[in-house]
Amino acid sequence: MNNGLAHEASAFINFRRYVTDPKEHGYRWVDIKRLRFSAESVDDGRLLAALIGHEQFRDDYAGGGVLPDGCRHGPYWLRLITPDLYEPISQEKAVQILREWMDPLWDVPAELETDLRREVFACLAAADGIYYLNELGDEAIHDWGRVHDYFHEFVLIDRSALRITLIVAADD
């Protein structure tokens, strides 16, 4: 276990796989990382800190993948991300953010909707706690961090499954 968390599985949903015209939502994707924690882990703040310290968190989401010695997380400098930057939100609010990002007027292809329900929305429904990383501001953006038009990050804590799930929904 790394920082009290063990990486369990990852999934990647690339919208390009589901659309025929890449200009039509084809540059969007969702990255899901599942990590297991021990029953002794009590406090959500400590779980968030453990996640931030875990090597799976060291991902710039720009094609490089997880870099164990990396200094970036998405568009941000890793050193500037702390547990208190995560806002607790409701399942309804998380679903709203994701649906608005996808485009509420878009008729989502059935296969994509099925994959999103299984990999994202089912996890949201099972979570005891949902945290959202708000925009950190210009000072937190790393040297080439503006490659994403949108970057939404959710951390889901499911105590019954002893699982923390990191969901990043973004586009480039």
PDB file of C-alpha atoms in Angstrom:
ATOM      1  CA  MET A   1       0.000   0.000   0.000  1.00  0.00           C
ATOM      2  CA  ASN A   2       1.222   3.452  -0.973  1.00  0.00           C
ATOM      3  CA  ASN A   3       0.210   6.133   1.573  1.00  0.00           C
ATOM      4  CA  GLY A   4      -2.385   3.711   2.941  1.00  0.00           C
ATOM      5  CA  LEU A   5      -3.959   3.257  -0.515  1.00  0.00           C
ATOM      6  CA  ALA A   6      -3.543   0.407  -2.970  1.00  0.00           C
ATOM      7  CA  HIS A   7      -4.253   0.987  -6.655  1.00  0.00           C
ATOM      8  CA  GLU A   8      -6.946  -1.462  -7.639  1.00  0.00           C
ATOM      9  CA  ALA A   9      -7.981  -0.645 -11.209  1.00  0.00           C
ATOM     10  CA  SER A  10      -8.242   2.070 -13.829  1.00  0.00           C
ATOM     11  CA  ALA A  11     -10.593   2.765 -16.704  1.00  0.00           C
ATOM     12  CA  PHE A  12     -10.538   5.271 -19.541  1.00  0.00           C
ATOM     13  CA  ILE A  13     -13.567   6.331 -21.550  1.00  0.00           C
ATOM     14  CA  ASN A  14     -12.567   8.125 -24.733  1.00  0.00           C
ATOM     15  CA  PHE A  15     -15.578   9.740 -26.394  1.00  0.00           C
ATOM     16  CA  ARG A  16     -13.867   9.372 -29.806  1.00  0.00           C
ATOM     17  CA  ARG A  17     -14.689   5.690 -29.655  1.00  0.00           C
ATOM     18  CA  TYR A  18     -18.419   6.489 -29.643  1.00  0.00           C
ATOM     19  CA  VAL A  19     -18.794   9.383 -32.088  1.00  0.00           C
ATOM     20  CA  THR A  20     -18.321   9.445 -35.846  1.00  0.00           C
ATOM     21  CA  ASP A  21     -17.381  13.135 -36.066  1.00  0.00           C
ATOM     22  CA  PRO A  22     -14.575  14.089 -33.612  1.00  0.00           C
ATOM     23  CA  LYS A  23     -15.768  17.713 -33.684  1.00  0.00           C
ATOM     24  CA  GLU A  24     -18.906  16.440 -32.034  1.00  0.00           C
ATOM     25  CA  HIS A  25     -17.680  15.759 -28.481  1.00  0.00           C
ATOM     26  CA  GLY A  26     -14.825  13.574 -29.741  1.00  0.00           C
ATOM     27  CA  TYR A  27     -12.088  15.220 -27.703  1.00  0.00           C
ATOM     28  CA  ARG A  28     -13.674  14.491 -24.345  1.00  0.00           C
ATOM     29  CA  TRP A  29     -12.707  11.682 -22.045  1.00  0.00           C
ATOM     30  CA  VAL A  30     -13.104  10.377 -18.518  1.00  0.00           C
ATOM     31  CA  ASP A  31     -10.260   8.801 -16.558  1.00  0.00           C
ATOM     32  CA  ILE A  32     -11.169   6.653 -13.544  1.00  0.00           C
ATOM     33  CA  LYS A  33      -8.713   5.384 -10.940  1.00  0.00           C
ATOM     34  CA  ARG A  34      -9.879   3.119  -8.108  1.00  0.00           C
ATOM     35  CA  LEU A  35      -7.833   2.679  -4.964  1.00  0.00           C
ATOM     36  CA  ARG A  36      -8.526   0.547  -1.912  1.00  0.00           C
ATOM     37  CA  PHE A  37      -8.069   1.799   1.642  1.00  0.00           C
ATOM     38  CA  SER A  38      -7.999  -0.006   4.967  1.00  0.00           C
ATOM     39  CA  ALA A  39     -10.886  -0.159   7.411  1.00  0.00           C
ATOM     40  CA  GLU A  40      -8.829   1.909   9.877  1.00  0.00           C
ATOM     41  CA  SER A  41      -8.962   4.919   7.551  1.00  0.00           C
ATOM     42  CA  VAL A  42     -11.555   7.089   9.219  1.00  0.00           C
ATOM     43  CA  ASP A  43     -11.254  10.692   8.218  1.00  0.00           C
ATOM     44  CA  ASP A  44     -12.078  11.955   4.703  1.00  0.00           C
ATOM     45  CA  GLY A  45      -9.354  14.602   4.963  1.00  0.00           C
ATOM     46  CA  ARG A  46      -6.744  11.927   5.604  1.00  0.00           C
ATOM     47  CA  LEU A  47      -8.017   9.879   2.672  1.00  0.00           C
ATOM     48  CA  LEU A  48      -7.777  12.943   0.408  1.00  0.00           C
ATOM     49  CA  ALA A  49      -4.231  13.580   1.646  1.00  0.00           C
ATOM     50  CA  ALA A  50      -3.305   9.941   1.001  1.00  0.00           C
ATOM     51  CA  LEU A  51      -4.718  10.188  -2.520  1.00  0.00           C
ATOM     52  CA  ILE A  52      -2.767  13.387  -3.239  1.00  0.00           C
ATOM     53  CA  GLY A  53       0.391  11.646  -2.029  1.00  0.00           C
ATOM     54  CA  HIS A  54      -0.205   8.506  -4.077  1.00  0.00           C
ATOM     55  CA  GLU A  55       1.760   7.980  -7.300  1.00  0.00           C
ATOM     56  CA  GLN A  56      -1.497   7.441  -9.260  1.00  0.00           C
ATOM     57  CA  PHE A  57      -2.303  11.092  -8.537  1.00  0.00           C
ATOM     58  CA  ARG A  58       0.840  12.172 -10.419  1.00  0.00           C
ATOM     59  CA  ASP A  59      -0.816  12.264 -13.805  1.00  0.00           C
ATOM     60  CA  ASP A  60      -0.837  15.311 -16.070  1.00  0.00           C
ATOM     61  CA  TYR A  61      -3.715  13.843 -18.121  1.00  0.00           C
ATOM     62  CA  ALA A  62      -2.019  14.982 -21.288  1.00  0.00           C
ATOM     63  CA  GLY A  63      -0.725  11.693 -22.615  1.00  0.00           C
ATOM     64  CA  GLY A  64       2.213  11.065 -20.314  1.00  0.00           C
ATOM     65  CA  GLY A  65       0.319   8.836 -17.905  1.00  0.00           C
ATOM     66  CA  VAL A  66       1.271   8.355 -14.273  1.00  0.00           C
ATOM     67  CA  LEU A  67       4.768   9.624 -13.488  1.00  0.00           C
ATOM     68  CA  PRO A  68       5.863   8.402 -10.029  1.00  0.00           C
ATOM     69  CA  ASP A  69       8.230  11.367  -9.673  1.00  0.00           C
ATOM     70  CA  GLY A  70       5.941  13.804 -11.504  1.00  0.00           C
ATOM     71  CA  CYS A  71       5.301  17.328 -10.297  1.00  0.00           C
ATOM     72  CA  ARG A  72       2.016  17.933 -12.141  1.00  0.00           C
ATOM     73  CA  HIS A  73      -1.571  16.868 -11.626  1.00  0.00           C
ATOM     74  CA  GLY A  74      -3.805  17.726 -14.555  1.00  0.00           C
ATOM     75  CA  PRO A  75      -3.293  21.423 -15.300  1.00  0.00           C
ATOM     76  CA  TYR A  76      -1.929  22.136 -11.803  1.00  0.00           C
ATOM     77  CA  TRP A  77       1.352  22.038  -9.965  1.00  0.00           C
ATOM     78  CA  LEU A  78       1.043  19.047  -7.644  1.00  0.00           C
ATOM     79  CA  ARG A  79       2.630  20.884  -4.701  1.00  0.00           C
ATOM     80  CA  LEU A  80      -0.285  23.366  -4.630  1.00  0.00           C
ATOM     81  CA  ILE A  81      -3.047  20.774  -4.254  1.00  0.00           C
ATOM     82  CA  THR A  82      -4.197  20.148  -0.688  1.00  0.00           C
ATOM     83  CA  PRO A  83      -7.180  18.302   0.810  1.00  0.00           C
ATOM     84  CA  ASP A  84      -8.893  21.538   1.827  1.00  0.00           C
ATOM     85  CA  LEU A  85      -9.239  22.546  -1.846  1.00  0.00           C
ATOM     86  CA  TYR A  86     -11.803  19.774  -2.341  1.00  0.00           C
ATOM     87  CA  GLU A  87     -15.392  20.861  -1.799  1.00  0.00           C
ATOM     88  CA  PRO A  88     -17.927  18.296  -0.588  1.00  0.00           C
ATOM     89  CA  ILE A  89     -20.819  18.155  -3.054  1.00  0.00           C
ATOM     90  CA  SER A  90     -23.987  16.129  -3.468  1.00  0.00           C
ATOM     91  CA  GLN A  91     -24.473  13.321  -5.941  1.00  0.00           C
ATOM     92  CA  GLU A  92     -27.022  15.504  -7.756  1.00  0.00           C
ATOM     93  CA  LYS A  93     -24.515  18.348  -8.111  1.00  0.00           C
ATOM     94  CA  ALA A  94     -21.807  15.981  -9.399  1.00  0.00           C
ATOM     95  CA  VAL A  95     -24.185  14.523 -11.993  1.00  0.00           C
ATOM     96  CA  GLN A  96     -25.223  18.051 -13.010  1.00  0.00           C
ATOM     97  CA  ILE A  97     -21.594  19.128 -13.512  1.00  0.00           C
ATOM     98  CA  LEU A  98     -20.869  16.051 -15.636  1.00  0.00           C
ATOM     99  CA  ARG A  99     -24.048  16.314 -17.718  1.00  0.00           C
ATOM    100  CA  GLU A 100     -23.462  20.023 -18.387  1.00  0.00           C
ATOM    101  CA  TRP A 101     -19.857  19.284 -19.367  1.00  0.00           C
ATOM    102  CA  MET A 102     -21.056  16.587 -21.771  1.00  0.00           C
ATOM    103  CA  ASP A 103     -23.686  19.004 -23.187  1.00  0.00           C
ATOM    104  CA  PRO A 104     -27.285  18.705 -21.988  1.00  0.00           C
ATOM    105  CA  LEU A 105     -28.558  19.050 -25.578  1.00  0.00           C
ATOM    106  CA  TRP A 106     -26.374  16.237 -26.924  1.00  0.00           C
ATOM    107  CA  ASP A 107     -28.006  12.903 -27.574  1.00  0.00           C
ATOM    108  CA  VAL A 108     -25.387  10.691 -25.912  1.00  0.00           C
ATOM    109  CA  PRO A 109     -24.764   7.471 -27.881  1.00  0.00           C
ATOM    110  CA  ALA A 110     -26.284   4.450 -26.095  1.00  0.00           C
ATOM    111  CA  GLU A 111     -22.969   2.589 -25.739  1.00  0.00           C
ATOM    112  CA  LEU A 112     -21.279   5.646 -24.210  1.00  0.00           C
ATOM    113  CA  GLU A 113     -24.200   6.155 -21.826  1.00  0.00           C
ATOM    114  CA  THR A 114     -23.920   2.500 -20.747  1.00  0.00           C
ATOM    115  CA  ASP A 115     -20.187   2.821 -20.080  1.00  0.00           C
ATOM    116  CA  LEU A 116     -20.644   6.108 -18.191  1.00  0.00           C
ATOM    117  CA  ARG A 117     -23.396   4.591 -16.042  1.00  0.00           C
ATOM    118  CA  ARG A 118     -21.211   1.597 -15.166  1.00  0.00           C
ATOM    119  CA  GLU A 119     -17.887   3.395 -14.629  1.00  0.00           C
ATOM    120  CA  VAL A 120     -18.973   6.815 -13.334  1.00  0.00           C
ATOM    121  CA  PHE A 121     -22.603   7.230 -12.331  1.00  0.00           C
ATOM    122  CA  ALA A 122     -22.819   3.923 -10.400  1.00  0.00           C
ATOM    123  CA  CYS A 123     -19.750   4.986  -8.407  1.00  0.00           C
ATOM    124  CA  LEU A 124     -21.342   8.362  -7.670  1.00  0.00           C
ATOM    125  CA  ALA A 125     -24.494   6.612  -6.435  1.00  0.00           C
ATOM    126  CA  ALA A 126     -22.505   4.292  -4.128  1.00  0.00           C
ATOM    127  CA  ALA A 127     -20.289   7.015  -2.637  1.00  0.00           C
ATOM    128  CA  ASP A 128     -20.646   8.118   0.978  1.00  0.00           C
ATOM    129  CA  GLY A 129     -18.716  11.282   0.193  1.00  0.00           C
ATOM    130  CA  ILE A 130     -18.143  13.173  -3.060  1.00  0.00           C
ATOM    131  CA  TYR A 131     -15.504  15.877  -3.326  1.00  0.00           C
ATOM    132  CA  TYR A 132     -14.958  18.288  -6.202  1.00  0.00           C
ATOM    133  CA  LEU A 133     -11.707  20.095  -6.945  1.00  0.00           C
ATOM    134  CA  ASN A 134     -12.636  23.665  -7.776  1.00  0.00           C
ATOM    135  CA  GLU A 135     -10.659  25.798 -10.231  1.00  0.00           C
ATOM    136  CA  LEU A 136      -7.415  26.668  -8.460  1.00  0.00           C
ATOM    137  CA  GLY A 137      -6.607  29.861 -10.328  1.00  0.00           C
ATOM    138  CA  ASP A 138      -3.838  31.024 -12.628  1.00  0.00           C
ATOM    139  CA  GLU A 139      -1.048  30.792 -10.037  1.00  0.00           C
ATOM    140  CA  ALA A 140      -1.622  27.032  -9.723  1.00  0.00           C
ATOM    141  CA  ILE A 141      -1.515  26.312 -13.482  1.00  0.00           C
ATOM    142  CA  HIS A 142       1.751  24.643 -14.473  1.00  0.00           C
ATOM    143  CA  ASP A 143       3.917  25.700 -17.416  1.00  0.00           C
ATOM    144  CA  TRP A 144       1.773  24.003 -20.098  1.00  0.00           C
ATOM    145  CA  GLY A 145      -1.348  23.358 -18.052  1.00  0.00           C
ATOM    146  CA  ARG A 146      -3.792  25.052 -20.387  1.00  0.00           C
ATOM    147  CA  VAL A 147      -4.007  22.087 -22.762  1.00  0.00           C
ATOM    148  CA  HIS A 148      -7.441  21.240 -21.340  1.00  0.00           C
ATOM    149  CA  ASP A 149     -10.473  23.336 -22.177  1.00  0.00           C
ATOM    150  CA  TYR A 150     -12.297  21.791 -19.227  1.00  0.00           C
ATOM    151  CA  PHE A 151     -10.978  19.826 -16.265  1.00  0.00           C
ATOM    152  CA  HIS A 152     -13.405  18.378 -13.733  1.00  0.00           C
ATOM    153  CA  GLU A 153     -12.116  16.264 -10.887  1.00  0.00           C
ATOM    154  CA  PHE A 154     -14.154  14.270  -8.401  1.00  0.00           C
ATOM    155  CA  VAL A 155     -13.008  12.114  -5.508  1.00  0.00           C
ATOM    156  CA  LEU A 156     -15.550   9.530  -4.355  1.00  0.00           C
ATOM    157  CA  ILE A 157     -15.274   7.770  -1.023  1.00  0.00           C
ATOM    158  CA  ASP A 158     -17.188   4.505  -0.696  1.00  0.00           C
ATOM    159  CA  ARG A 159     -16.719   3.228   2.845  1.00  0.00           C
ATOM    160  CA  SER A 160     -18.700   0.008   2.368  1.00  0.00           C
ATOM    161  CA  ALA A 161     -16.351  -1.032  -0.456  1.00  0.00           C
ATOM    162  CA  LEU A 162     -13.284   0.533   1.229  1.00  0.00           C
ATOM    163  CA  ARG A 163     -12.641   2.320  -2.067  1.00  0.00           C
ATOM    164  CA  ILE A 164     -11.660   5.810  -3.118  1.00  0.00           C
ATOM    165  CA  THR A 165     -12.286   6.641  -6.773  1.00  0.00           C
ATOM    166  CA  LEU A 166     -10.632   9.506  -8.628  1.00  0.00           C
ATOM    167  CA  ILE A 167     -12.649  10.626 -11.648  1.00  0.00           C
ATOM    168  CA  VAL A 168     -11.263  13.197 -14.066  1.00  0.00           C
ATOM    169  CA  ALA A 169     -13.522  14.400 -16.895  1.00  0.00           C
ATOM    170  CA  ALA A 170     -11.750  16.659 -19.356  1.00  0.00           C
ATOM    171  CA  ASP A 171     -11.117  17.481 -22.970  1.00  0.00           C
ATOM    172  CA  ASP A 172      -8.221  18.606 -25.071  1.00  0.00           C
TER     173      ASP A 172
END
